[in-house]
Structure formats: structure tokens, C-alpha cells
Short mmCIF file of C-alpha atoms and ligand atoms in Angstrom, two decimals:
data_model
loop_
_atom_site.label_atom_id
_atom_site.label_comp_id
_atom_site.label_asym_id
_atom_site.label_seq_id
_atom_site.Cartn_x
_atom_site.Cartn_y
_atom_site.Cartn_z
CA UNK A 134 122.41 94.57 111.88
CA UNK A 135 124.51 91.86 110.21
CA UNK A 136 122.88 91.05 106.99
CA UNK A 137 125.05 88.25 105.48
CA UNK A 138 123.32 85.17 106.07
CA UNK A 139 126.05 82.40 106.90
CA UNK A 140 125.23 80.51 103.89
CA UNK A 141 123.30 80.75 100.47
CA UNK A 142 121.30 77.77 100.66
CA UNK A 143 119.03 76.28 103.85
CA UNK A 144 119.37 72.61 103.07
CA UNK A 145 118.86 69.37 105.33
CA UNK A 146 118.13 71.52 107.96
CA UNK A 147 121.29 73.85 108.14
CA UNK A 148 123.37 76.82 105.90
CA UNK A 149 124.74 75.36 102.80
CA UNK A 150 126.87 76.63 100.57
CA UNK A 151 128.67 76.16 96.81
CA UNK A 152 130.59 79.43 95.91
CA UNK A 153 130.47 78.19 92.21
CA UNK A 154 127.43 79.23 91.85
CA UNK A 155 126.53 82.78 89.73
CA UNK A 156 127.01 85.74 92.48
CA UNK A 157 123.80 87.04 93.31
CA UNK A 158 123.67 90.28 95.58
CA UNK A 159 121.15 91.92 97.79
CA UNK A 160 121.21 95.79 98.05
CA UNK A 161 119.17 98.36 100.09
CA UNK A 162 117.06 99.93 97.85
CA UNK A 163 117.37 103.02 99.80
CA UNK A 164 121.04 103.83 99.15
CA UNK A 165 122.34 100.99 97.11
CA UNK A 166 124.82 99.98 99.79
CA UNK A 167 125.46 96.02 99.21
CA UNK A 168 123.91 94.17 102.46
CA UNK A 169 124.37 90.43 101.37
CA UNK A 170 126.36 88.66 98.51
CA UNK A 171 125.02 84.74 97.94
CA UNK A 172 125.47 82.77 95.15
CA UNK A 173 122.48 80.94 92.71
CA UNK A 174 121.96 77.17 93.17
CA UNK A 175 124.11 75.07 91.24
CA UNK A 176 122.66 72.42 89.74
CA UNK A 177 124.68 70.17 92.43
CA UNK A 178 122.52 72.41 94.76
CA UNK A 179 119.44 72.04 93.33
CA UNK A 180 119.66 68.33 93.27
CA UNK A 181 120.98 68.41 96.77
CA UNK A 182 117.46 70.24 98.13
CA UNK A 183 115.20 67.83 96.44
CA UNK A 184 116.81 65.26 97.48
CA UNK A 185 116.88 66.43 100.87
CA UNK A 186 113.15 67.36 100.81
CA UNK A 187 112.46 63.74 99.03
CA UNK A 188 114.51 61.80 101.98
CA UNK A 189 112.23 64.03 104.64
CA UNK A 190 108.71 63.50 102.92
CA UNK A 191 107.89 59.68 104.28
CA UNK A 192 108.91 60.31 107.84
CA UNK A 193 107.13 63.84 107.88
CA UNK A 194 104.07 62.35 106.75
CA UNK A 195 103.86 60.31 108.78
CA UNK A 196 103.97 62.49 112.06
CA UNK A 197 100.55 63.32 113.49
CA UNK A 198 98.69 66.56 112.29
CA UNK A 199 99.26 67.97 116.51
CA UNK A 200 102.38 67.33 116.08
CA UNK A 201 103.45 69.22 112.56
CA UNK A 202 100.98 71.60 113.62
CA UNK A 203 102.78 71.98 117.14
CA UNK A 204 106.29 73.15 115.50
CA UNK A 205 104.59 75.72 113.14
CA UNK A 206 102.94 77.11 115.89
CA UNK A 207 106.41 77.26 118.02
CA UNK A 208 107.56 78.76 114.64
CA UNK A 209 105.21 81.46 114.84
CA UNK A 210 106.16 82.61 117.98
CA UNK A 211 109.59 83.06 117.18
CA UNK A 212 108.54 84.78 114.42
CA UNK A 213 106.89 87.35 116.65
CA UNK A 214 109.63 87.70 118.99
CA UNK A 215 111.87 88.52 116.64
CA UNK A 216 109.55 90.51 114.43
CA UNK A 217 111.67 94.08 114.82
CA UNK A 218 114.84 92.12 113.62
CA UNK A 219 113.00 90.09 110.99
CA UNK A 220 111.10 93.77 110.01
CA UNK A 221 114.44 95.51 109.75
CA UNK A 222 116.33 92.62 107.75
CA UNK A 223 113.30 92.62 105.29
CA UNK A 224 112.81 96.48 104.76
CA UNK A 225 117.05 95.79 103.56
CA UNK A 226 116.10 93.55 101.46
CA UNK A 227 112.88 95.27 100.20
CA UNK A 228 113.56 98.75 100.86
CA UNK A 229 109.30 98.82 102.23
CA UNK A 230 109.27 101.21 105.22
CA UNK A 231 110.49 99.81 108.27
CA UNK A 232 106.43 101.48 109.56
CA UNK A 233 104.39 98.96 107.11
CA UNK A 234 107.38 95.27 107.96
CA UNK A 235 106.61 96.00 111.66
CA UNK A 236 102.90 94.79 111.16
CA UNK A 237 102.90 93.37 107.44
CA UNK A 238 105.63 90.81 106.75
CA UNK A 239 106.91 88.54 109.17
CA UNK A 240 103.76 89.52 111.44
CA UNK A 241 101.62 87.98 108.89
CA UNK A 242 104.01 85.06 108.06
CA UNK A 243 103.47 83.86 112.12
CA UNK A 244 99.79 84.55 111.75
CA UNK A 245 100.02 82.14 108.92
CA UNK A 246 102.73 79.57 110.71
CA UNK A 247 99.79 79.73 113.52
CA UNK A 248 96.87 79.40 111.39
CA UNK A 249 97.95 76.37 109.70
CA UNK A 250 99.51 75.25 112.78
CA UNK A 251 96.17 75.23 114.47
CA UNK A 252 94.38 73.64 111.71
CA UNK A 253 97.09 71.06 111.07
CA UNK A 254 95.59 68.47 113.30
CA UNK A 255 91.54 68.56 112.24
CA UNK A 256 92.62 67.77 108.70
CA UNK A 257 91.18 64.66 107.73
CA UNK A 258 88.72 62.93 104.95
CA UNK A 259 85.35 61.72 105.51
CA UNK A 260 83.01 58.63 105.99
CA UNK A 261 80.61 58.01 103.48
CA UNK A 262 77.63 55.69 104.37
CA UNK A 263 76.64 53.41 100.74
CA UNK A 264 73.76 51.26 102.24
CA UNK A 265 75.09 48.34 103.96
CA UNK A 266 78.50 49.28 102.22
CA UNK A 267 80.15 52.57 103.02
CA UNK A 268 83.55 54.51 101.51
CA UNK A 269 85.84 56.83 103.20
CA UNK A 270 88.61 59.61 102.50
CA UNK A 271 92.18 59.67 103.19
CA UNK A 272 93.43 63.43 102.79
CA UNK A 273 97.37 62.61 101.92
CA UNK A 274 99.74 65.03 101.32
CA UNK A 275 101.00 65.42 97.43
CA UNK A 276 104.54 65.02 97.77
CA UNK A 277 107.07 67.43 97.39
CA UNK A 278 106.42 70.83 96.73
CA UNK A 279 108.66 73.63 95.33
CA UNK A 280 107.69 77.16 95.90
CA UNK A 281 108.82 80.19 94.05
CA UNK A 282 108.49 83.57 95.59
CA UNK A 283 108.18 87.39 94.04
CA UNK A 284 110.19 90.16 95.98
CA UNK A 285 107.09 92.16 97.11
CA UNK A 286 106.59 89.99 100.71
CA UNK A 287 109.33 88.18 100.47
CA UNK A 288 108.78 86.57 104.34
CA UNK A 289 105.16 86.34 104.05
CA UNK A 290 105.20 84.74 100.21
CA UNK A 291 107.79 82.27 102.17
CA UNK A 292 105.37 81.47 104.99
CA UNK A 293 101.68 81.54 102.73
CA UNK A 294 103.24 78.66 100.47
CA UNK A 295 105.35 76.80 103.36
CA UNK A 296 103.30 76.86 106.49
CA UNK A 297 99.73 74.76 104.69
CA UNK A 298 102.40 72.81 102.58
CA UNK A 299 103.83 71.53 105.61
CA UNK A 300 100.49 71.48 107.63
CA UNK A 301 99.27 68.96 105.21
CA UNK A 302 102.19 66.82 105.51
CA UNK A 303 104.68 67.74 101.94
CA UNK A 304 108.08 68.69 102.21
CA UNK A 305 108.97 72.13 100.57
CA UNK A 306 111.86 73.12 98.11
CA UNK A 307 111.46 77.39 98.19
CA UNK A 308 112.97 79.98 95.88
CA UNK A 309 112.91 83.26 96.48
CA UNK A 310 113.24 86.17 94.66
CA UNK A 311 117.13 86.53 93.11
CA UNK A 312 115.56 90.60 94.03
CA UNK A 313 114.87 89.68 98.03
CA UNK A 314 117.05 86.67 99.13
CA UNK A 315 117.30 86.95 103.09
CA UNK A 316 113.48 86.65 104.59
CA UNK A 317 113.10 82.86 103.68
CA UNK A 318 116.38 82.04 104.85
CA UNK A 319 115.12 83.66 108.37
CA UNK A 320 111.93 81.02 107.89
CA UNK A 321 114.22 78.17 107.82
CA UNK A 322 116.25 78.61 110.76
CA UNK A 323 113.13 79.44 112.67
CA UNK A 324 111.00 76.43 111.71
CA UNK A 325 114.24 74.50 112.66
CA UNK A 326 114.88 76.01 115.74
CA UNK A 327 111.18 75.30 116.48
CA UNK A 328 111.95 71.89 115.67
CA UNK A 329 110.82 70.92 112.06
CA UNK A 330 112.83 67.89 110.62
CA UNK A 331 116.02 68.21 108.57
CA UNK A 332 114.85 68.40 104.93
CA UNK A 333 111.22 69.09 105.55
CA UNK A 334 111.82 72.94 104.12
CA UNK A 335 114.78 74.12 102.17
CA UNK A 336 115.38 77.41 100.25
CA UNK A 337 117.65 77.45 97.31
CA UNK A 338 118.51 80.85 95.63
CA UNK A 339 118.54 82.06 92.04
CA UNK A 340 117.21 83.26 89.24
CA UNK A 341 114.48 81.81 86.58
CA UNK A 342 116.60 79.08 85.82
CA UNK A 343 116.92 77.94 89.08
CA UNK A 344 113.36 78.05 89.54
CA UNK A 345 112.49 76.10 85.83
CA UNK A 346 114.91 73.03 87.11
CA UNK A 347 113.25 72.97 89.76
CA UNK A 348 109.50 72.86 88.09
CA UNK A 349 110.78 70.44 85.91
CA UNK A 350 112.09 67.74 88.51
CA UNK A 351 110.17 64.48 88.40
CA UNK A 352 109.92 64.27 92.21
CA UNK A 353 108.41 67.64 92.26
CA UNK A 354 104.36 67.10 92.75
CA UNK A 355 103.25 70.85 93.10
CA UNK A 356 104.42 73.84 92.52
CA UNK A 357 103.21 77.39 93.79
CA UNK A 358 104.08 80.32 91.99
CA UNK A 359 104.05 84.13 93.35
CA UNK A 360 104.89 86.04 90.27
CA UNK A 361 103.95 87.96 87.02
CA UNK A 362 101.53 86.72 84.26
CA UNK A 363 104.26 86.07 81.62
CA UNK A 364 106.12 83.85 83.92
CA UNK A 365 103.04 82.48 85.40
CA UNK A 366 102.30 80.85 82.18
CA UNK A 367 105.86 79.68 81.50
CA UNK A 368 105.61 77.42 85.39
CA UNK A 369 102.14 76.47 84.60
CA UNK A 370 103.01 75.03 80.84
CA UNK A 371 106.28 73.36 82.26
CA UNK A 372 103.68 71.95 85.37
CA UNK A 373 101.37 70.79 83.12
CA UNK A 374 103.95 68.72 81.23
CA UNK A 375 104.56 66.49 83.99
CA UNK A 376 101.14 66.48 85.41
CA UNK A 377 101.85 68.49 88.46
CA UNK A 378 99.40 70.55 90.77
CA UNK A 379 99.68 73.93 90.60
CA UNK A 380 98.92 77.29 92.91
CA UNK A 381 99.40 80.42 90.39
CA UNK A 382 99.35 83.79 92.14
CA UNK A 383 99.84 86.41 89.45
CA UNK A 384 99.66 90.02 88.64
CA UNK A 385 96.58 92.12 88.28
CA UNK A 386 95.16 95.49 87.09
CA UNK A 387 92.25 95.31 89.51
CA UNK A 388 88.98 98.24 89.54
CA UNK A 389 88.31 100.16 92.63
CA UNK A 390 85.10 101.77 92.24
CA UNK A 391 84.02 104.77 94.41
CA UNK A 392 79.95 105.31 93.70
CA UNK A 393 78.65 109.31 94.64
CA UNK A 394 77.39 107.84 97.81
CA UNK A 395 81.09 106.64 99.74
CA UNK A 396 82.37 108.05 102.41
CA UNK A 397 85.06 110.57 100.73
CA UNK A 398 88.03 109.87 103.22
CA UNK A 399 87.43 106.00 103.86
CA UNK A 400 87.36 105.71 99.63
CA UNK A 401 90.27 108.24 99.51
CA UNK A 402 92.46 106.03 102.23
CA UNK A 403 91.42 103.00 100.21
CA UNK A 404 93.01 104.36 97.29
CA UNK A 405 96.01 105.40 98.79
CA UNK A 406 96.27 101.62 100.86
CA UNK A 407 95.77 100.10 97.06
CA UNK A 408 98.22 102.42 95.17
CA UNK A 409 101.00 103.40 97.37
CA UNK A 410 101.67 100.90 100.53
CA UNK A 411 105.25 99.45 99.48
CA UNK A 412 105.68 102.25 97.06
CA UNK A 413 102.88 100.52 94.62
CA UNK A 414 104.34 96.80 94.67
CA UNK A 415 101.65 95.29 95.54
CA UNK A 416 99.84 92.65 93.11
CA UNK A 417 96.45 92.95 94.49
CA UNK A 418 96.98 96.94 93.71
CA UNK A 419 93.26 98.65 93.29
CA UNK A 420 95.36 100.82 90.28
CA UNK A 421 92.04 101.03 88.43
CA UNK A 422 90.23 103.91 90.51
CA UNK A 423 86.74 104.41 88.91
CA UNK A 424 85.07 107.08 90.58
CA UNK A 425 81.27 108.49 89.64
CA UNK A 426 81.44 111.82 88.48
CA UNK A 427 79.41 113.70 91.40
CA UNK A 428 81.74 112.50 93.79
CA UNK A 429 84.94 113.10 91.54
CA UNK A 430 86.07 117.22 92.34
CA UNK A 431 86.40 116.21 96.00
CA UNK A 432 87.95 112.79 95.96
CA UNK A 433 90.77 114.38 93.36
CA UNK A 434 91.35 117.44 96.00
CA UNK A 435 91.30 115.50 98.95
CA UNK A 436 93.67 112.55 97.23
CA UNK A 437 96.07 115.29 95.85
CA UNK A 438 96.33 116.48 99.67
CA UNK A 439 96.68 113.33 100.98
CA UNK A 440 99.34 112.01 98.87
CA UNK A 441 101.22 115.10 99.09
CA UNK A 442 101.45 114.76 102.77
CA UNK A 443 103.32 111.62 102.23
CA UNK A 444 106.40 111.06 104.44
CA UNK A 445 108.83 109.80 101.81
CA UNK A 446 112.64 108.87 103.57
CA UNK A 447 114.49 106.66 104.92
CA UNK A 448 112.83 103.49 105.22
CA UNK A 449 114.23 102.37 108.68
CA UNK A 450 112.54 105.78 110.00
CA UNK A 451 109.79 104.89 111.68
CA UNK A 452 108.13 107.92 110.29
CA UNK A 453 108.98 107.53 107.18
CA UNK A 454 105.43 105.85 105.14
CA UNK A 455 106.29 105.86 101.33
CA UNK A 456 109.89 104.20 100.30
CA UNK A 457 111.90 103.88 97.64
CA UNK A 458 111.12 101.47 94.75
CA UNK A 459 113.05 97.65 94.94
CA UNK A 460 115.47 97.92 92.33
CA UNK A 461 116.41 100.21 89.27
CA UNK A 462 114.67 97.96 86.88
CA UNK A 463 111.09 98.51 88.62
CA UNK A 464 111.94 102.14 89.28
CA UNK A 465 112.38 102.36 85.22
CA UNK A 466 109.78 100.28 84.81
CA UNK A 467 107.55 102.98 86.78
CA UNK A 468 108.83 105.92 85.22
CA UNK A 469 108.40 104.40 81.63
CA UNK A 470 104.51 104.02 82.65
CA UNK A 471 104.30 107.53 83.83
CA UNK A 472 105.73 109.34 80.71
CA UNK A 473 103.68 107.10 78.46
CA UNK A 474 100.84 108.06 81.00
CA UNK A 475 101.45 112.10 80.43
CA UNK A 476 102.49 111.51 76.36
CA UNK A 477 98.83 109.43 75.80
CA UNK A 478 97.00 112.42 77.54
CA UNK A 479 96.29 111.79 81.26
CA UNK A 480 95.53 114.60 83.49
CA UNK A 481 99.03 114.25 86.17
CA UNK A 482 97.36 115.26 89.55
CA UNK A 483 100.54 114.94 92.16
CA UNK A 484 103.83 113.33 91.56
CA UNK A 485 104.85 112.44 88.21
CA UNK A 486 108.62 111.69 88.50
CA UNK A 487 111.69 110.78 90.39
CA UNK A 488 111.99 112.19 93.52
CA UNK A 489 114.41 114.81 95.03
CA UNK A 490 116.00 112.13 97.05
CA UNK A 491 117.03 110.57 93.88
CA UNK A 492 118.37 107.02 93.43
CA UNK A 493 114.88 104.73 93.76
CA UNK A 494 112.54 106.89 94.90
CA UNK A 495 109.78 108.11 93.31
CA UNK A 496 106.67 110.27 93.96
CA UNK A 497 103.74 108.86 94.27
CA UNK A 498 101.80 109.55 91.20
CA UNK A 499 98.04 110.32 90.13
CA UNK A 500 96.47 110.28 86.62
CA UNK A 501 93.57 111.77 86.37
CA UNK A 502 91.36 111.89 83.10
CA UNK A 503 92.41 108.12 82.31
CA UNK A 504 90.43 106.25 79.45
CA UNK A 505 90.21 102.73 79.20
CA UNK A 506 92.54 102.63 76.02
CA UNK A 507 95.46 103.88 77.79
CA UNK A 508 98.83 101.67 78.51
CA UNK A 509 98.78 103.06 82.24
CA UNK A 510 95.07 101.50 82.67
CA UNK A 511 95.54 98.37 80.68
CA UNK A 512 98.81 97.09 82.21
CA UNK A 513 100.16 96.19 85.20
CA UNK A 514 102.62 98.82 86.14
CA UNK A 515 103.85 97.34 89.99
CA UNK A 516 104.32 101.11 90.93
CA UNK A 517 103.34 103.87 92.64
CA UNK A 518 100.73 105.51 89.80
CA UNK A 519 97.37 105.54 90.00
CA UNK A 520 95.26 105.95 86.97
CA UNK A 521 91.50 107.91 88.45
CA UNK A 522 88.95 107.15 85.61
CA UNK A 523 85.47 109.05 85.60
CA UNK A 524 81.98 106.65 85.42
CA UNK A 525 78.31 107.67 85.22
CA UNK A 526 76.26 104.42 85.76
CA UNK A 527 76.24 101.18 87.72
CA UNK A 528 76.76 98.47 84.56
CA UNK A 529 78.88 101.44 82.75
CA UNK A 530 81.47 101.03 85.61
CA UNK A 531 81.11 97.22 85.79
CA UNK A 532 81.35 96.56 82.55
CA UNK A 533 84.58 98.44 82.06
CA UNK A 534 86.11 97.30 85.34
CA UNK A 535 85.20 93.60 84.08
CA UNK A 536 87.24 94.88 80.51
CA UNK A 537 90.87 93.19 81.53
CA UNK A 538 92.59 89.97 80.59
CA UNK A 539 93.44 90.14 84.78
CA UNK A 540 91.17 89.26 87.73
CA UNK A 541 93.06 89.12 90.71
CA UNK A 542 91.14 92.01 92.81
CA UNK A 543 88.39 94.73 93.21
CA UNK A 544 86.83 97.16 95.88
CA UNK A 545 83.47 98.83 95.99
CA UNK A 546 82.84 102.14 98.43
CA UNK A 547 79.32 102.83 98.24
CA UNK A 548 76.67 103.18 101.75
CA UNK A 549 74.55 101.15 99.41
CA UNK A 550 74.44 97.85 100.80
CA UNK A 551 72.31 96.44 98.34
CA UNK A 552 74.30 97.82 95.32
CA UNK A 553 77.51 96.94 97.14
CA UNK A 554 76.74 92.56 97.19
CA UNK A 555 75.42 93.65 93.89
CA UNK A 556 78.81 95.03 92.08
CA UNK A 557 80.86 92.53 94.16
CA UNK A 558 78.78 89.46 92.74
CA UNK A 559 79.46 90.86 89.05
CA UNK A 560 83.40 91.45 89.52
CA UNK A 561 85.37 88.88 87.96
CA UNK A 562 87.86 89.01 90.84
CA UNK A 563 89.15 86.34 93.11
CA UNK A 564 89.16 88.63 96.33
CA UNK A 565 87.08 91.77 96.73
CA UNK A 566 85.86 94.30 99.12
CA UNK A 567 83.41 96.26 100.18
CA UNK A 568 83.92 99.44 101.96
CA UNK A 569 87.90 98.84 102.23
CA UNK A 570 90.90 97.61 100.20
CA UNK A 571 93.96 95.29 100.13
CA UNK A 572 93.26 93.69 103.59
CA UNK A 573 94.19 89.78 103.28
CA UNK A 574 93.82 88.25 106.72
CA UNK A 575 95.19 84.69 106.75
CA UNK A 576 91.19 83.51 107.33
CA UNK A 577 90.32 84.49 104.22
CA UNK A 578 90.85 82.73 101.11
CA UNK A 579 93.48 84.62 98.11
CA UNK A 580 93.95 84.42 94.85
CA UNK A 581 92.93 85.39 91.30
CA UNK A 582 90.80 84.51 87.89
CA UNK A 583 91.29 85.17 84.53
CA UNK A 584 94.93 85.28 83.95
CA UNK A 585 95.61 86.24 87.18
CA UNK A 586 95.85 83.21 88.69
CA UNK A 587 94.92 79.49 89.89
CA UNK A 588 93.76 78.32 93.34
CA UNK A 589 93.97 79.60 96.15
CA UNK A 590 96.08 80.52 99.12
CA UNK A 591 95.56 81.03 103.08
CA UNK A 592 92.58 80.02 104.97
CA UNK A 593 91.06 75.85 104.81
CA UNK A 594 90.87 76.61 100.98
CA UNK A 595 94.77 76.46 100.51
CA UNK A 596 94.17 72.83 102.33
CA UNK A 597 92.64 71.55 98.87
CA UNK A 598 96.15 72.86 96.98
CA UNK A 599 98.50 71.05 99.13
CA UNK A 600 96.56 67.59 99.60
CA UNK A 601 94.59 65.32 97.46
CA UNK A 602 91.96 62.59 98.58
CA UNK A 603 92.31 59.08 98.51
CA UNK A 604 88.52 57.23 97.61
CA UNK A 605 88.34 53.84 99.70
CA UNK A 606 85.15 51.86 98.89
CA UNK A 607 84.58 49.22 101.47
CA UNK A 608 82.64 46.31 100.14
CA UNK A 609 80.45 44.54 103.34
CA UNK A 610 77.99 42.44 101.60
CA UNK A 611 78.94 39.06 99.45
CA UNK A 612 80.23 40.12 95.72
CA UNK A 613 78.03 39.50 92.93
CA UNK A 614 79.30 38.77 89.32
CA UNK A 615 77.32 38.17 86.22
CA UNK A 616 78.89 34.98 85.42
P1 LIG B 943 108.68 87.49 88.34
O1 LIG B 943 107.43 86.66 87.21
O2 LIG B 943 109.62 88.20 87.33
O3 LIG B 943 109.50 86.26 89.03
C1 LIG B 943 108.72 85.82 90.01
C2 LIG B 943 109.46 84.37 90.41
O4 LIG B 943 109.82 83.34 89.80
C3 LIG B 943 111.05 85.23 90.78
O5 LIG B 943 111.39 83.83 92.03
C4 LIG B 943 111.88 84.41 89.53
O6 LIG B 943 113.46 83.87 89.67
C5 LIG B 943 110.98 83.12 88.86
N1 LIG B 943 111.30 82.57 87.73
C6 LIG B 943 111.25 83.58 86.92
N2 LIG B 943 111.41 82.91 85.53
C7 LIG B 943 110.98 81.23 85.94
C8 LIG B 943 110.96 80.30 85.27
N3 LIG B 943 111.14 80.47 83.81
N4 LIG B 943 110.80 79.26 86.02
C9 LIG B 943 110.36 79.46 87.32
N5 LIG B 943 110.66 80.20 87.86
C10 LIG B 943 110.57 81.46 87.11
O7 LIG B 943 107.66 88.56 89.51
P2 LIG B 943 108.58 89.42 90.13
O8 LIG B 943 108.63 90.75 89.32
O9 LIG B 943 109.12 88.76 90.90
O10 LIG B 943 107.30 90.01 90.99
C11 LIG B 943 106.33 90.89 90.79
C12 LIG B 943 105.10 90.27 90.02
O11 LIG B 943 104.46 89.01 90.90
C13 LIG B 943 103.87 91.09 89.58
O12 LIG B 943 103.52 90.40 88.60
C14 LIG B 943 103.10 90.61 90.85
O13 LIG B 943 101.60 91.04 90.69
C15 LIG B 943 103.18 89.74 91.02
N6 LIG B 943 102.52 89.60 92.12
C16 LIG B 943 101.37 88.62 92.72
C17 LIG B 943 101.38 88.11 93.93
C18 LIG B 943 99.80 87.23 94.00
O14 LIG B 943 99.59 86.56 95.39
N7 LIG B 943 99.01 87.44 93.44
C19 LIG B 943 101.90 88.83 95.35
C20 LIG B 943 102.82 89.25 94.65
C21 LIG B 943 103.05 89.53 93.13
#
């Protein structure tokens, strides 16, 4: 497959290049082979993208919701038709197994385009009766939106931001992560093919400073970031200076609580999905697995056996279900945390370091006897490192689960229905699961509380973050004044 795009950026409905920009290279994580050589946006490219999006704004906003929706739905169809090619590209850009990308990346992007394409025509204000008078609200787009992505779900993140933004009549400049520049360019091409007017969705490549330049521009009305908490703090502050709207999808250290009465195999499956999918590089992962003492020995036995049965290897082989880390930097971060876990006294159940395949491959790693104070239980690792913590009572598990600055996600496994709902009600987390984990269908709002974020993506909830209401009071009666 030809992985080198025609040009680094996509602006005003066409590929755009400026070779003066700093080199930006994408590697296939499984082999280290260079798959694309691009350039970061220069200030001239950033300006070109912002002005294209600004120019396209009025025309796009003036179209009807049904016209906008039809384009998004057509783009969803094209994405589905090309799912295999897009998945191979995503696998090469990220290193995630093709087995995953075939079902989770372009496919979920298509779901998102389809969902917002379907509701675009129904986005309205409301009529408010006020006796003889009345008021109404007009749902307006925010204007020019900036999307900034992380590297773990490049295509999905681009769609999760573009689709609701465009459905509401906004335009967007999207900056993918410098680690995974390719998926968003494909989305831009597909949207053009589906009939999107030039300039409505633009992609510029670059490192943090390109993101910062976009956020600082006075023409930008809204910024949606998917990234780490430290980046989120910077971007939120910069957006606040310009009084801009934000959506912040940030990191986590989410708890998964498994009670004695849980279905053991399902709970182990959820712990595996919630720690080792995408080699652990998932923001909502349940990396603190609290297991009640009665079930702990059997849970660890099954977890060890099943984790050791992972098929680790070439991500393009569809039999592979555990791939390499995305980059050397991310591999080294995970290795350092594994070393810290050992040093601080956690017990290694399985894994514990580099995989025999070498390169960016790590072993899926499980620590038991982890305590709340240990570094691996407190900090986001963003790698295949699971911490299992023992607990006795519901009250204790909840208190410990919530004792973190993060609040992205949380899960509970129990056959006791009342307890399940009581526990999720008490979780300080934006996205919760009962007897499953990490499912994020487009129909369900997704996002975090506390340091994990602001706002919600997906579902109807996203509309509130990409539109604003104008209130109009209509006087139908004579106007009285005191003098
Ligand atoms: P990161 O914070 O390093 O980078 C995210 C993006 O921000 C990149 O595109 C980067 O270039 C850009 N950026 C960096 N500095 C910037 C600045 N000052 N101004 C504007 N943009 C800037 O994150 P990452 O390493 O790409 O991704 C991993 C992190 O993302 C993890 O913490 C993970 O939990 C989080 N994440 C969250 C979600 C979610 O939906 N909540 C999803 C995926 C990843």
C-alpha cells in the first residue's frame, strides 16, 4: 500500500504542501520502517488553513441541516466501503493490530459521521410561550472550530470532532498528533468526495506549537482537544484567554471494581479489554482493577492464563491481537513504570518488560498486591500495565476508586443489580460501565470529570458543545414604560 500522502496538509478542499516546514515522519511501529515523510505546518500554512475555514463558514452555516447531513452520511458510506484500506493505513500509522482497526477505527468514524449526519436536520431551537408574548431560541454554530488529536485513535478522534462540528454548521481546522498524521488526511479527502464544500474541514500537521498557534488565533471560537492532562491544562488556559469554548478529552486512571459475585470470565475479559486493547494505549482503560478478596485467587489465575495466551506479532496479520507500542517514547515510559512497580514492591503476575520480538513490542503486564500509594496505581501509564488491588468492602472500594485526580471512566462487575447502580452513582467518573468495559458507541455520551476533561463527545450531548443558543423575545403587546 502506498502510505505516502500527496501532501502534508489538506486545505481549501485540496492537498497542500510547504516543504519549508519541519520534517514530520511516520513510522510503522512494528518494524520501524518509514511510511510517510511530511512537513509540519509553517505559519503561512496555519494562516492558509484558518482563512480557508473562516471563508467557508458563512456558506456552510447557511446550508440546511439536511444538506449538511447528507454529505456526512455519504462520507460514512465511503468510509465503510474503504474500511479495509483505511484500517491497514491506521495499523501502519499506529501499530495497532489490524484485527482491531478493522472494527474500531474507520468503522467507528463512519458510525459517527452517520449519527451526526442523521440528526443534522433536526437541530433546532425551541418555542417558549410567555402569555401574550413569546420567545424562541435559534441554535447557531459556534463558528471556526479547532480540533487537536492524540495518536491512539487518529481516525476516530478526527471523526468524533469533525462530525458534530460540521453537523452544527461549524467549520474546522484539525491538527492530528505528530505521531500519526495519516488518518485525518484520508477523512478530509473522503469528505471532499462526499461533497463537502472547500474549506469546511481542513487538516494541518505539526507539533505542539502548531496546535498552540491555532488555539491562540482570535478567529477560533472553539477548541476540542484529545490529549494528556498537562497539555489539556495549557490548551484550556490559552482558550480561556480568548474566552473560547472548549471540549477537553484527557487522560485517566480509571477503576474497575470486581465483586465476589461477578461472572469471573466476563470480569477477566473486561480487565483484558480494558488494559491490553491497543497495547494499553486507551484513555478510558480500567488500569486499577480492584478485586474483592474472595474471588482474587481465581481471578488472578484466569487473568494470567488468558494474558499469556495473547497472540503477539505482526499487526498486519489478522491473527495478531496484541501489537507494539506506538513509539520509542511511549515504550520507554511504559518500561519505566514497570520498573517502578517492581521497585515499589508490587508482585509481577505476568509480563514485566520488553517482548522477545524486540523493537517496540512489550509484554502485557499484570501486577498484583498493588497498593494505592504506588506510582503505578496513581499515574496514567498509557501502556499494557494492569494493577490489581485487593479490597474487602464496597464502601472501601468506592473510596479508593475515587481517590484520584482523574475521572474519565469507571466500571463495576457484580450480579447484584442494586449494588451495581449504587456503585456507578457514587463513581466520580464521566463514563461508567456495568458488567462490561470500554464500549463507547456513538449513541452514548463520552467524556470525563475532574482532571479528565470538560464537555462530552458523541451522542446528542455533543451538539451542546458545538452550537450556541440565541434567545429572541418577541413582544406582542404595547410596551409600557415608567415615564
Ligand atoms: P499529548 O497531550 O502529548 O498531545 C495531544 C495533542 O496535543 C497532540 O496533537 C499534540 O501535538 C498537541 N499539543 C501538544 N502541546 C500543545 C499545546 N501547547 N497547544 C496545543 N496543542 C498541543 O497526548 P498524546 O500523547 O498524543 O496522547 C495520549 C494522551 O491522550 C493520554 O493522556 C490519553 O489518556 C489521552 N487521550 C484521551 C482520550 C479521551 O477521549 N479522553 C482519548 C485518547 C487519548
